Amino acid sequence: ASYFFMTRGTLIAIEGLDRTGKTTQTTKLINRLAQDGKDVELIKFPERTTAIGKIINTYLTDKTFQLSDESAHLLFSANRWELSQKIYDLLDQGKTVVLDRYVYSGVAYSSAKGLLFDWCYSPDIGLPRPDVVIFLKFKEEENFEREGFGDERYEVAEFQQKVKIQFEKFSGQDNWKPVFVDGKNIEEVGELVWKCYTDATKQALGPVQN
Ligand code: FDM
């Protein structure tokens, strides 16, 4: 008899402050995983095409749209729950799943507005836990003063500073891998991101914890 062992895929989350090149690095990582023979799936949060995602999109792009901070927070969390079974299914099929933003953005952005950190975290408890969270960050705070922040609701320098402080509260988690982007080019950051991934997958992966 022959036995076929199928291992589950790896769950990777990419988080980052605005202007750290998160989108560029996500694309790069996905291409490299594909070259490495992985069957890769990208899920971007917020996933703006679902029923809840459409409300979130309106909230983010239309500053006249009224929603309490708590309601907005719960919608972002609900949007992740909409996709949670899909994430488990993809991993079971052996796919490598890359999440562009996840729980950590959810908690960091809402607690930066003044909501309690633990309250923000609660609705996300039980979601699939990433094997590795790659966090793109600046060492230097002056980067927030640079031009180029966009027009969406949260793209304001002082607010970004507050978000950074909240993100840092996750730095004690063993799946948390910071990558400093200051003074590095796209290739150099890409190498560091890849190393985070390879380090995380050196050991056989157990079940996705939640
Ligand atoms: N954002 C994103 C939140 O406030 N909470 C969340 O749970 C998530 C996933 O939405 F400003 C914020 C972060 C960002 C905005 O994200 C849209 P993208 O990556 O720019 O689309």
Short mmCIF file of C-alpha atoms and ligand atoms in Angstrom, two decimals:
data_model
loop_
_atom_site.label_atom_id
_atom_site.label_comp_id
_atom_site.label_asym_id
_atom_site.label_seq_id
_atom_site.Cartn_x
_atom_site.Cartn_y
_atom_site.Cartn_z
CA ALA A 1 0.00 0.00 0.00
CA SER A 2 1.18 3.51 -0.51
CA TYR A 3 0.38 6.28 1.84
CA PHE A 4 0.01 9.90 0.89
CA PHE A 5 0.59 12.41 3.60
CA MET A 6 -0.77 15.84 2.99
CA THR A 7 0.52 18.53 5.28
CA ARG A 8 -1.48 21.64 5.78
CA GLY A 9 -0.32 24.90 4.26
CA THR A 10 1.33 27.73 6.10
CA LEU A 11 -0.64 30.72 7.30
CA ILE A 12 1.32 33.96 6.93
CA ALA A 13 0.06 37.40 7.92
CA ILE A 14 1.72 40.57 6.70
CA GLU A 15 1.15 43.64 8.79
CA GLY A 16 2.74 47.00 8.50
CA LEU A 17 2.44 50.66 9.13
CA ASP A 18 1.34 52.73 6.17
CA ARG A 19 4.13 53.65 3.73
CA THR A 20 6.31 50.69 4.69
CA GLY A 21 5.88 49.00 1.31
CA LYS A 22 3.48 46.36 2.62
CA THR A 23 1.68 45.92 -0.69
CA THR A 24 4.95 45.65 -2.65
CA GLN A 25 6.36 43.12 -0.21
CA THR A 26 3.16 41.08 -0.18
CA THR A 27 3.32 40.78 -3.97
CA LYS A 28 6.99 39.87 -3.82
CA LEU A 29 6.43 37.20 -1.18
CA ILE A 30 3.57 35.66 -3.14
CA ASN A 31 5.68 35.48 -6.31
CA ARG A 32 8.56 33.90 -4.45
CA LEU A 33 6.32 31.33 -2.77
CA ALA A 34 4.89 30.44 -6.17
CA GLN A 35 8.41 30.06 -7.62
CA ASP A 36 9.18 27.82 -4.68
CA GLY A 37 6.37 25.55 -5.87
CA LYS A 38 3.76 26.59 -3.35
CA ASP A 39 0.11 26.90 -4.21
CA VAL A 40 -0.49 30.39 -2.82
CA GLU A 41 -3.68 32.23 -1.99
CA LEU A 42 -3.85 35.89 -0.98
CA ILE A 43 -6.59 37.21 1.25
CA LYS A 44 -6.59 40.93 1.86
CA PHE A 45 -8.36 42.43 4.86
CA PRO A 46 -10.62 44.26 4.82
CA GLU A 47 -12.08 41.98 2.11
CA ARG A 48 -14.18 44.75 0.60
CA THR A 49 -16.36 42.66 -1.73
CA THR A 50 -18.47 40.79 0.85
CA ALA A 51 -21.69 42.21 2.30
CA ILE A 52 -19.87 43.46 5.38
CA GLY A 53 -16.84 44.44 3.32
CA LYS A 54 -18.96 46.81 1.26
CA ILE A 55 -20.01 48.71 4.36
CA ILE A 56 -16.38 48.85 5.48
CA ASN A 57 -15.35 50.21 2.11
CA THR A 58 -17.92 52.96 2.34
CA TYR A 59 -16.78 53.74 5.87
CA LEU A 60 -13.13 54.01 4.78
CA THR A 61 -13.64 56.05 1.66
CA ASP A 62 -16.54 58.33 2.65
CA LYS A 63 -15.68 60.45 5.67
CA THR A 64 -19.27 61.65 5.96
CA PHE A 65 -20.45 58.06 6.59
CA GLN A 66 -21.42 57.84 10.26
CA LEU A 67 -20.49 54.75 12.26
CA SER A 68 -19.43 54.53 15.90
CA ASP A 69 -15.85 53.35 16.48
CA GLU A 70 -17.19 50.24 18.22
CA SER A 71 -19.48 49.35 15.31
CA ALA A 72 -16.71 49.87 12.80
CA HIS A 73 -14.43 47.66 14.86
CA LEU A 74 -16.94 44.84 15.06
CA LEU A 75 -17.53 45.00 11.31
CA PHE A 76 -13.81 44.62 10.61
CA SER A 77 -13.78 41.61 12.94
CA ALA A 78 -16.94 40.15 11.40
CA ASN A 79 -15.29 40.54 8.01
CA ARG A 80 -12.50 38.21 9.19
CA TRP A 81 -15.04 35.73 10.55
CA GLU A 82 -16.74 35.75 7.14
CA LEU A 83 -13.50 34.34 5.70
CA SER A 84 -12.34 32.09 8.57
CA GLN A 85 -13.75 28.82 7.26
CA LYS A 86 -12.28 29.56 3.84
CA ILE A 87 -8.85 30.03 5.47
CA TYR A 88 -9.09 26.66 7.25
CA ASP A 89 -10.25 24.98 4.04
CA LEU A 90 -7.38 26.42 1.98
CA LEU A 91 -4.83 25.34 4.59
CA ASP A 92 -6.35 21.85 4.67
CA GLN A 93 -5.96 21.69 0.90
CA GLY A 94 -2.23 22.33 1.41
CA LYS A 95 -2.31 25.91 0.20
CA THR A 96 -0.06 28.61 1.57
CA VAL A 97 -2.31 31.47 2.65
CA VAL A 98 -1.00 35.01 2.82
CA LEU A 99 -3.11 37.52 4.72
CA ASP A 100 -2.54 41.18 3.89
CA ARG A 101 -3.56 42.71 7.25
CA TYR A 102 -5.39 40.68 9.88
CA VAL A 103 -6.35 40.69 13.56
CA TYR A 104 -3.36 42.88 14.46
CA SER A 105 -4.47 45.75 12.22
CA GLY A 106 -7.94 45.33 13.61
CA VAL A 107 -6.81 45.75 17.19
CA ALA A 108 -4.13 48.37 16.51
CA TYR A 109 -6.29 50.76 14.50
CA SER A 110 -9.28 50.61 16.84
CA SER A 111 -7.32 50.82 20.07
CA ALA A 112 -5.38 53.75 18.58
CA LYS A 113 -8.74 55.54 18.52
CA GLY A 114 -9.08 55.02 22.25
CA LEU A 115 -11.01 51.75 22.50
CA LEU A 116 -9.70 49.30 25.09
CA PHE A 117 -7.10 46.92 23.69
CA ASP A 118 -8.63 43.81 25.29
CA TRP A 119 -12.10 44.76 24.17
CA CYS A 120 -10.79 45.12 20.63
CA TYR A 121 -9.07 41.75 20.75
CA SER A 122 -12.05 39.80 22.13
CA PRO A 123 -14.18 39.42 18.98
CA ASP A 124 -11.17 38.05 17.10
CA ILE A 125 -10.44 35.32 19.63
CA GLY A 126 -10.76 31.95 17.90
CA LEU A 127 -9.79 33.07 14.41
CA PRO A 128 -7.07 30.99 12.69
CA ARG A 129 -3.71 31.88 14.22
CA PRO A 130 -0.94 32.71 11.73
CA ASP A 131 2.24 30.63 11.85
CA VAL A 132 4.12 33.86 11.32
CA VAL A 133 3.19 37.54 11.42
CA ILE A 134 5.62 39.67 9.44
CA PHE A 135 5.44 43.24 10.72
CA LEU A 136 6.98 45.92 8.50
CA LYS A 137 8.01 48.94 10.51
CA PHE A 138 10.20 52.03 10.70
CA LYS A 139 12.70 52.63 13.42
CA GLU A 140 12.50 56.32 12.86
CA GLU A 141 9.32 58.07 13.71
CA GLU A 142 10.01 61.00 11.41
CA ASN A 143 8.85 58.86 8.52
CA PHE A 144 5.34 59.69 9.54
CA GLU A 145 6.03 63.31 8.65
CA ARG A 146 6.90 62.46 5.07
CA GLU A 147 4.53 63.42 2.40
CA GLY A 148 2.47 60.85 0.63
CA PHE A 149 -0.21 59.83 3.05
CA GLY A 150 -3.40 59.31 1.15
CA ASP A 151 -6.96 60.38 1.59
CA GLU A 152 -8.52 57.45 3.37
CA ARG A 153 -9.85 57.92 6.85
CA TYR A 154 -6.77 56.79 8.80
CA GLU A 155 -3.96 58.17 6.67
CA VAL A 156 -2.88 60.94 9.00
CA ALA A 157 0.59 61.10 10.56
CA GLU A 158 -0.33 61.52 14.26
CA PHE A 159 -2.83 58.71 14.04
CA GLN A 160 -0.23 56.44 12.43
CA GLN A 161 2.04 57.08 15.39
CA LYS A 162 -0.68 55.88 17.77
CA VAL A 163 -1.30 52.81 15.63
CA LYS A 164 2.39 51.94 15.81
CA ILE A 165 2.30 51.97 19.63
CA GLN A 166 -0.64 49.56 19.63
CA PHE A 167 0.95 47.21 17.07
CA GLU A 168 4.02 46.98 19.30
CA LYS A 169 1.91 45.37 22.02
CA PHE A 170 1.92 42.18 19.93
CA SER A 171 5.71 42.03 19.82
CA GLY A 172 5.85 39.47 22.66
CA GLN A 173 3.98 36.83 20.64
CA ASP A 174 6.22 34.05 19.40
CA ASN A 175 4.87 34.28 15.84
CA TRP A 176 5.66 38.03 15.64
CA LYS A 177 8.57 38.93 13.34
CA PRO A 178 9.42 42.61 12.94
CA VAL A 179 11.19 43.74 9.77
CA PHE A 180 12.79 47.19 9.81
CA VAL A 181 12.55 48.90 6.46
CA ASP A 182 14.56 52.08 7.16
CA GLY A 183 17.26 52.69 4.58
CA LYS A 184 16.66 49.36 2.83
CA ASN A 185 15.63 48.84 -0.76
CA ILE A 186 12.83 46.58 -1.94
CA GLU A 187 15.18 43.64 -2.56
CA GLU A 188 16.77 43.88 0.88
CA VAL A 189 13.43 44.03 2.65
CA GLY A 190 12.26 41.15 0.47
CA GLU A 191 15.15 38.99 1.67
CA LEU A 192 14.30 39.72 5.31
CA VAL A 193 10.64 38.91 4.71
CA TRP A 194 11.63 35.63 3.08
CA LYS A 195 13.83 34.73 6.02
CA CYS A 196 10.90 35.28 8.41
CA TYR A 197 8.93 32.80 6.35
CA THR A 198 11.68 30.18 6.07
CA ASP A 199 12.50 30.40 9.79
CA ALA A 200 8.84 29.89 10.64
CA THR A 201 8.54 26.81 8.47
CA LYS A 202 11.71 25.03 9.56
CA GLN A 203 9.70 22.98 12.01
CA ALA A 204 6.80 20.80 11.00
CA LEU A 205 3.59 22.71 11.45
CA GLY A 206 1.05 21.51 13.95
CA PRO A 207 -2.63 22.27 13.68
CA VAL A 208 -3.53 25.94 13.30
CA GLN A 209 -4.12 27.08 16.85
CA ASN A 210 -6.80 29.50 17.69
N1 FDM B 1 -8.13 48.51 9.14
C1 FDM B 1 -7.91 47.33 8.56
C2 FDM B 1 -8.78 48.62 10.37
O1 FDM B 1 -8.98 49.70 10.89
N2 FDM B 1 -9.20 47.48 10.98
C3 FDM B 1 -9.00 46.26 10.44
O2 FDM B 1 -9.41 45.23 11.03
C4 FDM B 1 -8.33 46.17 9.18
C5 FDM B 1 -8.10 44.84 8.54
O3 FDM B 1 -8.41 49.78 7.20
F1 FDM B 1 -6.22 52.05 7.30
C6 FDM B 1 -7.74 49.74 8.44
C7 FDM B 1 -6.29 49.86 8.10
C8 FDM B 1 -6.29 50.75 6.89
C9 FDM B 1 -7.64 50.55 6.27
O4 FDM B 1 -6.65 48.96 4.79
C10 FDM B 1 -7.64 49.91 4.91
P1 FDM B 1 -5.84 48.84 3.39
O5 FDM B 1 -4.78 47.79 3.64
O6 FDM B 1 -5.27 50.20 3.14
O7 FDM B 1 -6.85 48.43 2.36
#
